[in-house]
Amino acid sequence: MDILFFSAQPYDIHYFNQANQQGEHRFRFLEAQLNEDNTALIKEETAVCVFVNDKVNAAVINILHEKGVRLIALRCAGFNNVDLKAAAAVGIKVVRVPAYSPHAVAEHAVALLLALNRKIYKAYNRVRDNNFTLNGLEGFDLFGKTIGVVGTGNIGAVFCKIMLGFGCKVYAHDIYENEELLEAGVKYVSLDTIFGQSEVISLHCPLMESTRHMINADSIASMKMGVVLINTSRGGLVDTAAVVAALKNGHIGALGIDVYEQEEHLFFQNFSGSIIQDDVLSRLTTFPNVLVTAHQGFFTKEALTQIAEVTLNNIRSFEKSELLLNEVK
Ligand code: NAI
């Protein structure tokens, strides 16, 4: 099948070519994002392969339909950037990669937590500057602390198990309880209890209308002073302006984010020679207790290999008119 990739980075090209060594499909890779301005780039392709920040709204979908595209293959798990109703209305199928190395994202959440708590990013710079003092690098033992986990699906479950391994008390909130986690010692509690009792809160639930801005001025007010907040899920779960206010008054003790509400205008691109126009992100990066990574939680060899293989399997199933196991409806 002819597939047009949007938002393609060198690593996408590498891993997709590796998964297509038999030459089953023909690829065209574009760095450009898919949005209303870029649909003219589509030629003969039957499928478009998109990532988290491509804008696949109703207007784009109608143009895809006119151009003969019959499949939207997401090379990610989240699908909040695709108008599924509009796709169904014109008969375009949407497939995704529902799970790929949950360890990659869970371990990244832990990396953010450890780096923030033990000030590894500061220590790295300090030692390189021949400054071997410890003032300001003090952290706290994670052992025995209460960790609140919102969402215990694939990624949240792995995160819970890692935290149990650290000797933490793990509180979780989800609409479904995971038996294996219960047996391992995780306690399911209300969202209010997570907010009120946790020293660290990590978000692993999807972004939906019901979860948008679940971290807001009111929920922050109910949290412990100095709480550490980690978000590797989706930026929209957090009201960033409220978080900035809470960082300023010390209510939030540290913030680690791999996702940001307005990331689609910034992440995966190099603006090192430019002035960033996003004042909220610019403010965030001035705090000494904030660590921002640019949506790299998924970025391991294992996850990239799986993403490429599952995406091409999805496309193969579509081409052969087989049951689409990973269809999003
Ligand atoms: P999943 O679908 O396996 O788990 C999500 C869990 O959230 C489910 O158990 C679901 O029941 C639960 N949930 C739904 N609504 C909820 C609510 N209102 N409150 C609490 N829990 C709720 O998804 P997975 O694979 O664990 O991914 C979690 C999130 O991580 C995704 O939604 C995605 O946004 C994000 N993600 C981030 C990546 C990164 O690179 N930073 C990479 C992959 C995913």
GROMACS .gro file of C-alpha atoms and ligand atoms in nm:
model
  373
    1MET     CA    1   0.000   0.000   0.000
    2ASP     CA    2   0.112   0.361  -0.056
    3ILE     CA    3   0.144   0.536   0.276
    4LEU     CA    4   0.213   0.905   0.340
    5PHE     CA    5   0.374   0.982   0.675
    6PHE     CA    6   0.317   1.322   0.836
    7SER     CA    7   0.534   1.468   1.116
    8ALA     CA    8   0.804   1.214   1.024
    9GLN     CA    9   1.132   1.237   1.213
   10PRO     CA   10   1.457   1.054   1.130
   11TYR     CA   11   1.378   0.784   1.390
   12ASP     CA   12   1.035   0.720   1.229
   13ILE     CA   13   1.204   0.671   0.893
   14HIS     CA   14   1.460   0.434   1.045
   15TYR     CA   15   1.215   0.213   1.238
   16PHE     CA   16   0.947   0.200   0.966
   17ASN     CA   17   1.201   0.113   0.697
   18GLN     CA   18   1.338  -0.157   0.927
   19ALA     CA   19   0.987  -0.303   0.973
   20ASN     CA   20   0.930  -0.294   0.595
   21GLN     CA   21   1.247  -0.473   0.485
   22GLN     CA   22   1.049  -0.704   0.254
   23GLY     CA   23   0.929  -0.393   0.065
   24GLU     CA   24   0.562  -0.476   0.117
   25HIS     CA   25   0.459  -0.109   0.136
   26ARG     CA   26   0.571   0.212  -0.035
   27PHE     CA   27   0.643   0.504   0.198
   28ARG     CA   28   0.668   0.878   0.152
   29PHE     CA   29   0.789   1.063   0.462
   30LEU     CA   30   0.704   1.430   0.525
   31GLU     CA   31   0.830   1.641   0.811
   32ALA     CA   32   0.519   1.860   0.784
   33GLN     CA   33   0.230   1.822   1.026
   34LEU     CA   34  -0.105   1.714   0.883
   35ASN     CA   35  -0.346   2.005   0.909
   36GLU     CA   36  -0.580   2.202   0.683
   37ASP     CA   37  -0.287   2.381   0.513
   38ASN     CA   38  -0.092   2.068   0.422
   39THR     CA   39  -0.346   1.836   0.261
   40ALA     CA   40  -0.219   1.940  -0.084
   41LEU     CA   41   0.087   1.725  -0.012
   42ILE     CA   42  -0.120   1.407  -0.050
   43LYS     CA   43  -0.081   1.247  -0.394
   44GLU     CA   44  -0.186   0.889  -0.467
   45GLU     CA   45  -0.169   0.755  -0.112
   46THR     CA   46  -0.447   0.533   0.024
   47ALA     CA   47  -0.328   0.565   0.382
   48VAL     CA   48  -0.189   0.849   0.592
   49CYS     CA   49   0.020   0.771   0.896
   50VAL     CA   50  -0.002   1.039   1.167
   51PHE     CA   51   0.128   1.112   1.517
   52VAL     CA   52   0.003   1.282   1.833
   53ASN     CA   53   0.008   1.643   1.717
   54ASP     CA   54  -0.124   1.605   1.362
   55LYS     CA   55  -0.459   1.780   1.337
   56VAL     CA   56  -0.709   1.538   1.190
   57ASN     CA   57  -1.028   1.739   1.229
   58ALA     CA   58  -1.349   1.718   1.022
   59ALA     CA   59  -1.221   1.963   0.756
   60VAL     CA   60  -0.901   1.762   0.706
   61ILE     CA   61  -1.092   1.434   0.700
   62ASN     CA   62  -1.327   1.559   0.428
   63ILE     CA   63  -1.027   1.655   0.214
   64LEU     CA   64  -0.862   1.316   0.282
   65HIS     CA   65  -1.184   1.152   0.164
   66GLU     CA   66  -1.194   1.361  -0.156
   67LYS     CA   67  -0.833   1.263  -0.227
   68GLY     CA   68  -0.909   0.892  -0.196
   69VAL     CA   69  -0.751   0.824   0.143
   70ARG     CA   70  -0.925   0.529   0.304
   71LEU     CA   71  -0.720   0.471   0.618
   72ILE     CA   72  -0.578   0.689   0.896
   73ALA     CA   73  -0.307   0.493   1.075
   74LEU     CA   74  -0.212   0.651   1.406
   75ARG     CA   75   0.139   0.553   1.516
   76CYS     CA   76   0.048   0.626   1.878
   77ALA     CA   77  -0.206   0.519   2.140
   78GLY     CA   78  -0.398   0.844   2.195
   79PHE     CA   79  -0.656   0.948   1.935
   80ASN     CA   80  -0.791   1.274   2.082
   81ASN     CA   81  -0.656   1.458   1.773
   82VAL     CA   82  -0.882   1.268   1.530
   83ASP     CA   83  -1.248   1.350   1.469
   84LEU     CA   84  -1.376   0.992   1.473
   85LYS     CA   85  -1.735   1.091   1.388
   86ALA     CA   86  -1.620   1.277   1.077
   87ALA     CA   87  -1.406   0.978   0.972
   88ALA     CA   88  -1.695   0.734   1.020
   89ALA     CA   89  -1.927   0.965   0.822
   90VAL     CA   90  -1.707   0.939   0.512
   91GLY     CA   91  -1.611   0.573   0.565
   92ILE     CA   92  -1.244   0.632   0.652
   93LYS     CA   93  -1.113   0.373   0.898
   94VAL     CA   94  -0.892   0.477   1.189
   95VAL     CA   95  -0.641   0.241   1.348
   96ARG     CA   96  -0.391   0.297   1.628
   97VAL     CA   97  -0.123   0.127   1.835
   98PRO     CA   98  -0.311   0.071   2.161
   99ALA     CA   99  -0.014  -0.044   2.365
  100TYR     CA  100   0.358  -0.036   2.307
  101SER     CA  101   0.606  -0.087   2.582
  102PRO     CA  102   0.412   0.060   2.873
  103HIS     CA  103   0.748   0.030   3.051
  104ALA     CA  104   0.890   0.309   2.832
  105VAL     CA  105   0.641   0.571   2.957
  106ALA     CA  106   0.616   0.443   3.316
  107GLU     CA  107   0.995   0.442   3.350
  108HIS     CA  108   1.009   0.795   3.210
  109ALA     CA  109   0.759   0.909   3.475
  110VAL     CA  110   0.987   0.755   3.738
  111ALA     CA  111   1.288   0.925   3.576
  112LEU     CA  112   1.116   1.264   3.604
  113LEU     CA  113   1.027   1.196   3.968
  114LEU     CA  114   1.379   1.085   4.066
  115ALA     CA  115   1.553   1.361   3.874
  116LEU     CA  116   1.331   1.626   4.035
  117ASN     CA  117   1.347   1.487   4.387
  118ARG     CA  118   1.726   1.438   4.391
  119LYS     CA  119   1.795   1.747   4.170
  120ILE     CA  120   2.000   1.540   3.926
  121TYR     CA  121   1.971   1.808   3.654
  122LYS     CA  122   2.121   2.065   3.892
  123ALA     CA  123   2.392   1.830   4.023
  124TYR     CA  124   2.499   1.747   3.667
  125ASN     CA  125   2.561   2.113   3.583
  126ARG     CA  126   2.713   2.192   3.920
  127VAL     CA  127   2.979   1.919   3.904
  128ARG     CA  128   3.066   2.010   3.544
  129ASP     CA  129   3.132   2.360   3.679
  130ASN     CA  130   3.369   2.214   3.944
  131ASN     CA  131   3.117   2.307   4.213
  132PHE     CA  132   3.102   2.011   4.449
  133THR     CA  133   2.877   2.165   4.718
  134LEU     CA  134   2.545   2.012   4.817
  135ASN     CA  135   2.342   2.314   4.929
  136GLY     CA  136   2.001   2.311   4.760
  137LEU     CA  137   2.025   1.950   4.637
  138GLU     CA  138   1.836   1.797   4.928
  139GLY     CA  139   1.562   1.548   4.838
  140PHE     CA  140   1.341   1.309   5.035
  141ASP     CA  141   1.323   0.929   5.064
  142LEU     CA  142   1.054   0.788   4.838
  143PHE     CA  143   1.042   0.484   5.069
  144GLY     CA  144   0.727   0.498   5.279
  145LYS     CA  145   0.574   0.795   5.093
  146THR     CA  146   0.221   0.791   4.949
  147ILE     CA  147   0.210   0.793   4.571
  148GLY     CA  148  -0.124   0.871   4.404
  149VAL     CA  149  -0.173   0.720   4.059
  150VAL     CA  150  -0.463   0.836   3.841
  151GLY     CA  151  -0.538   0.571   3.578
  152THR     CA  152  -0.410   0.214   3.615
  153GLY     CA  153  -0.424   0.093   3.256
  154ASN     CA  154  -0.115  -0.038   3.080
  155ILE     CA  155   0.121   0.244   3.181
  156GLY     CA  156  -0.027   0.330   3.522
  157ALA     CA  157  -0.010  -0.037   3.628
  158VAL     CA  158   0.363  -0.057   3.548
  159PHE     CA  159   0.421   0.273   3.731
  160CYS     CA  160   0.235   0.138   4.040
  161LYS     CA  161   0.453  -0.175   4.046
  162ILE     CA  162   0.775   0.026   4.021
  163MET     CA  163   0.662   0.248   4.308
  164LEU     CA  164   0.571  -0.057   4.519
  165GLY     CA  165   0.926  -0.177   4.453
  166PHE     CA  166   1.054   0.149   4.603
  167GLY     CA  167   0.862   0.069   4.922
  168CYS     CA  168   0.597   0.336   4.865
  169LYS     CA  169   0.233   0.323   4.971
  170VAL     CA  170   0.046   0.330   4.640
  171TYR     CA  171  -0.303   0.479   4.615
  172ALA     CA  172  -0.476   0.450   4.279
  173HIS     CA  173  -0.791   0.582   4.118
  174ASP     CA  174  -0.951   0.434   3.806
  175ILE     CA  175  -1.301   0.351   3.686
  176TYR     CA  176  -1.193  -0.016   3.686
  177GLU     CA  177  -0.989  -0.187   3.956
  178ASN     CA  178  -0.695  -0.404   3.847
  179GLU     CA  179  -0.698  -0.733   4.044
  180GLU     CA  180  -0.327  -0.791   3.999
  181LEU     CA  181  -0.248  -0.449   4.146
  182LEU     CA  182  -0.487  -0.505   4.438
  183GLU     CA  183  -0.306  -0.830   4.517
  184ALA     CA  184   0.029  -0.654   4.487
  185GLY     CA  185  -0.076  -0.404   4.755
  186VAL     CA  186  -0.221  -0.107   4.564
  187LYS     CA  187  -0.523   0.051   4.735
  188TYR     CA  188  -0.801   0.197   4.516
  189VAL     CA  189  -0.938   0.523   4.658
  190SER     CA  190  -1.142   0.822   4.542
  191LEU     CA  191  -0.981   1.102   4.341
  192ASP     CA  192  -1.030   1.330   4.644
  193THR     CA  193  -0.829   1.090   4.861
  194ILE     CA  194  -0.552   1.078   4.599
  195PHE     CA  195  -0.540   1.457   4.596
  196GLY     CA  196  -0.560   1.493   4.974
  197GLN     CA  197  -0.321   1.218   5.086
  198SER     CA  198  -0.042   1.188   4.828
  199GLU     CA  199   0.309   1.326   4.845
  200VAL     CA  200   0.350   1.246   4.474
  201ILE     CA  201   0.073   1.236   4.210
  202SER     CA  202   0.127   1.079   3.869
  203LEU     CA  203  -0.130   1.103   3.588
  204HIS     CA  204  -0.187   0.804   3.358
  205CYS     CA  205  -0.549   0.840   3.245
  206PRO     CA  206  -0.664   0.946   2.897
  207LEU     CA  207  -0.766   1.300   2.804
  208MET     CA  208  -1.143   1.322   2.763
  209GLU     CA  209  -1.397   1.595   2.833
  210SER     CA  210  -1.449   1.444   3.181
  211THR     CA  211  -1.075   1.447   3.264
  212ARG     CA  212  -0.976   1.781   3.105
  213HIS     CA  213  -0.818   2.010   3.367
  214MET     CA  214  -0.864   1.754   3.647
  215ILE     CA  215  -0.563   1.932   3.796
  216ASN     CA  216  -0.701   2.283   3.852
  217ALA     CA  217  -0.699   2.553   4.120
  218ASP     CA  218  -0.962   2.368   4.329
  219SER     CA  219  -0.798   2.024   4.313
  220ILE     CA  220  -0.455   2.176   4.383
  221ALA     CA  221  -0.600   2.354   4.689
  222SER     CA  222  -0.698   2.011   4.829
  223MET     CA  223  -0.345   1.869   4.785
  224LYS     CA  224  -0.068   1.851   5.042
  225MET     CA  225   0.175   2.142   5.053
  226GLY     CA  226   0.484   2.061   4.847
  227VAL     CA  227   0.317   1.783   4.645
  228VAL     CA  228   0.518   1.655   4.347
  229LEU     CA  229   0.309   1.636   4.029
  230ILE     CA  230   0.412   1.418   3.733
  231ASN     CA  231   0.224   1.418   3.402
  232THR     CA  232   0.332   1.188   3.119
  233SER     CA  233  -0.024   1.139   2.991
  234ARG     CA  234  -0.174   1.438   2.807
  235GLY     CA  235  -0.120   1.810   2.869
  236GLY     CA  236  -0.492   1.890   2.875
  237LEU     CA  237  -0.534   1.702   3.204
  238VAL     CA  238  -0.368   1.998   3.372
  239ASP     CA  239  -0.472   2.363   3.391
  240THR     CA  240  -0.120   2.496   3.341
  241ALA     CA  241  -0.201   2.850   3.460
  242ALA     CA  242  -0.327   2.708   3.793
  243VAL     CA  243  -0.011   2.499   3.823
  244VAL     CA  244   0.209   2.805   3.762
  245ALA     CA  245   0.025   2.990   4.043
  246ALA     CA  246   0.074   2.690   4.277
  247LEU     CA  247   0.444   2.669   4.193
  248LYS     CA  248   0.479   3.038   4.273
  249ASN     CA  249   0.321   3.000   4.619
  250GLY     CA  250   0.494   2.667   4.691
  251HIS     CA  251   0.180   2.454   4.706
  252ILE     CA  252   0.326   2.239   4.429
  253GLY     CA  253   0.678   2.144   4.538
  254ALA     CA  254   0.796   2.011   4.202
  255LEU     CA  255   0.650   1.950   3.858
  256GLY     CA  256   0.765   1.698   3.598
  257ILE     CA  257   0.584   1.701   3.265
  258ASP     CA  258   0.641   1.517   2.940
  259VAL     CA  259   0.325   1.664   2.786
  260TYR     CA  260   0.191   2.017   2.765
  261GLU     CA  261  -0.149   2.152   2.666
  262GLN     CA  262  -0.013   2.368   2.383
  263GLU     CA  263   0.262   2.125   2.281
  264GLU     CA  264   0.139   2.082   1.924
  265HIS     CA  265   0.292   2.420   1.833
  266LEU     CA  266   0.631   2.334   1.984
  267PHE     CA  267   0.718   1.974   2.057
  268PHE     CA  268   0.919   1.763   1.810
  269GLN     CA  269   1.055   2.083   1.649
  270ASN     CA  270   1.378   2.277   1.703
  271PHE     CA  271   1.321   2.641   1.804
  272SER     CA  272   1.665   2.690   1.957
  273GLY     CA  273   1.729   2.998   1.741
  274SER     CA  274   1.387   3.155   1.800
  275ILE     CA  275   1.197   3.349   2.062
  276ILE     CA  276   0.930   3.126   2.217
  277GLN     CA  277   0.593   3.302   2.204
  278ASP     CA  278   0.427   3.071   2.456
  279ASP     CA  279   0.454   3.270   2.780
  280VAL     CA  280   0.314   2.993   2.999
  281LEU     CA  281   0.573   2.737   2.890
  282SER     CA  282   0.846   3.001   2.911
  283ARG     CA  283   0.740   3.079   3.268
  284LEU     CA  284   0.734   2.708   3.355
  285THR     CA  285   1.091   2.656   3.238
  286THR     CA  286   1.216   2.937   3.466
  287PHE     CA  287   1.125   2.746   3.785
  288PRO     CA  288   1.416   2.559   3.943
  289ASN     CA  289   1.177   2.279   4.050
  290VAL     CA  290   1.019   2.212   3.710
  291LEU     CA  291   1.142   1.957   3.460
  292VAL     CA  292   0.990   1.956   3.114
  293THR     CA  293   1.066   1.691   2.853
  294ALA     CA  294   0.918   1.716   2.505
  295HIS     CA  295   0.692   1.408   2.483
  296GLN     CA  296   0.974   1.154   2.491
  297GLY     CA  297   0.814   0.901   2.727
  298PHE     CA  298   0.758   0.656   2.441
  299PHE     CA  299   1.106   0.704   2.301
  300THR     CA  300   1.283   0.372   2.354
  301LYS     CA  301   1.414   0.122   2.098
  302GLU     CA  302   1.160  -0.136   2.213
  303ALA     CA  303   0.863   0.100   2.184
  304LEU     CA  304   0.967   0.239   1.843
  305THR     CA  305   1.012  -0.114   1.704
  306GLN     CA  306   0.669  -0.216   1.833
  307ILE     CA  307   0.502   0.102   1.704
  308ALA     CA  308   0.635   0.042   1.351
  309GLU     CA  309   0.545  -0.327   1.349
  310VAL     CA  310   0.194  -0.285   1.490
  311THR     CA  311   0.120   0.008   1.255
  312LEU     CA  312   0.224  -0.197   0.951
  313ASN     CA  313   0.022  -0.497   1.076
  314ASN     CA  314  -0.281  -0.268   1.109
  315ILE     CA  315  -0.229  -0.146   0.752
  316ARG     CA  316  -0.181  -0.503   0.624
  317SER     CA  317  -0.508  -0.614   0.790
  318PHE     CA  318  -0.689  -0.322   0.627
  319GLU     CA  319  -0.541  -0.403   0.285
  320LYS     CA  320  -0.645  -0.768   0.315
  321SER     CA  321  -0.993  -0.671   0.444
  322GLU     CA  322  -0.927  -0.864   0.764
  323LEU     CA  323  -1.076  -0.782   1.104
  324LEU     CA  324  -0.918  -0.455   1.226
  325LEU     CA  325  -0.821  -0.546   1.581
  326ASN     CA  326  -0.685  -0.199   1.656
  327GLU     CA  327  -0.961   0.004   1.495
  328VAL     CA  328  -1.079   0.314   1.685
  329LYS     CA  329  -1.449   0.385   1.644
  330NAI     P1  330  -0.485   0.266   2.895
  330NAI     O1  331  -0.605   0.286   2.811
  330NAI     O2  332  -0.424   0.129   2.905
  330NAI     O3  333  -0.517   0.313   3.046
  330NAI     C1  334  -0.589   0.428   3.077
  330NAI     C2  335  -0.659   0.401   3.209
  330NAI     O4  336  -0.723   0.521   3.250
  330NAI     C3  337  -0.765   0.291   3.200
  330NAI     O5  338  -0.746   0.194   3.301
  330NAI     C4  339  -0.896   0.368   3.219
  330NAI     O6  340  -0.997   0.291   3.285
  330NAI     C5  341  -0.847   0.482   3.306
  330NAI     N1  342  -0.940   0.594   3.312
  330NAI     C6  343  -1.028   0.637   3.218
  330NAI     N2  344  -1.095   0.743   3.265
  330NAI     C7  345  -1.048   0.767   3.389
  330NAI     C8  346  -1.081   0.863   3.488
  330NAI     N3  347  -1.175   0.956   3.467
  330NAI     N4  348  -1.013   0.859   3.605
  330NAI     C9  349  -0.918   0.766   3.627
  330NAI     N5  350  -0.885   0.672   3.537
  330NAI    C10  351  -0.950   0.672   3.420
  330NAI     O7  352  -0.380   0.373   2.846
  330NAI     P2  353  -0.222   0.370   2.867
  330NAI     O8  354  -0.159   0.296   2.754
  330NAI     O9  355  -0.190   0.330   3.004
  330NAI    O10  356  -0.188   0.524   2.847
  330NAI    C11  357  -0.222   0.622   2.943
  330NAI    C12  358  -0.204   0.757   2.881
  330NAI    O11  359  -0.063   0.779   2.860
  330NAI    C13  360  -0.268   0.768   2.741
  330NAI    O12  361  -0.398   0.814   2.753
  330NAI    C14  362  -0.179   0.865   2.668
  330NAI    O13  363  -0.243   0.989   2.676
  330NAI    C15  364  -0.049   0.867   2.749
  330NAI     N6  365   0.068   0.827   2.673
  330NAI    C16  366   0.179   0.908   2.678
  330NAI    C17  367   0.295   0.875   2.608
  330NAI    C18  368   0.418   0.959   2.616
  330NAI    O14  369   0.510   0.940   2.535
  330NAI     N7  370   0.429   1.050   2.710
  330NAI    C19  371   0.298   0.754   2.523
  330NAI    C20  372   0.179   0.672   2.531
  330NAI    C21  373   0.068   0.711   2.601
   0.00000   0.00000   0.00000
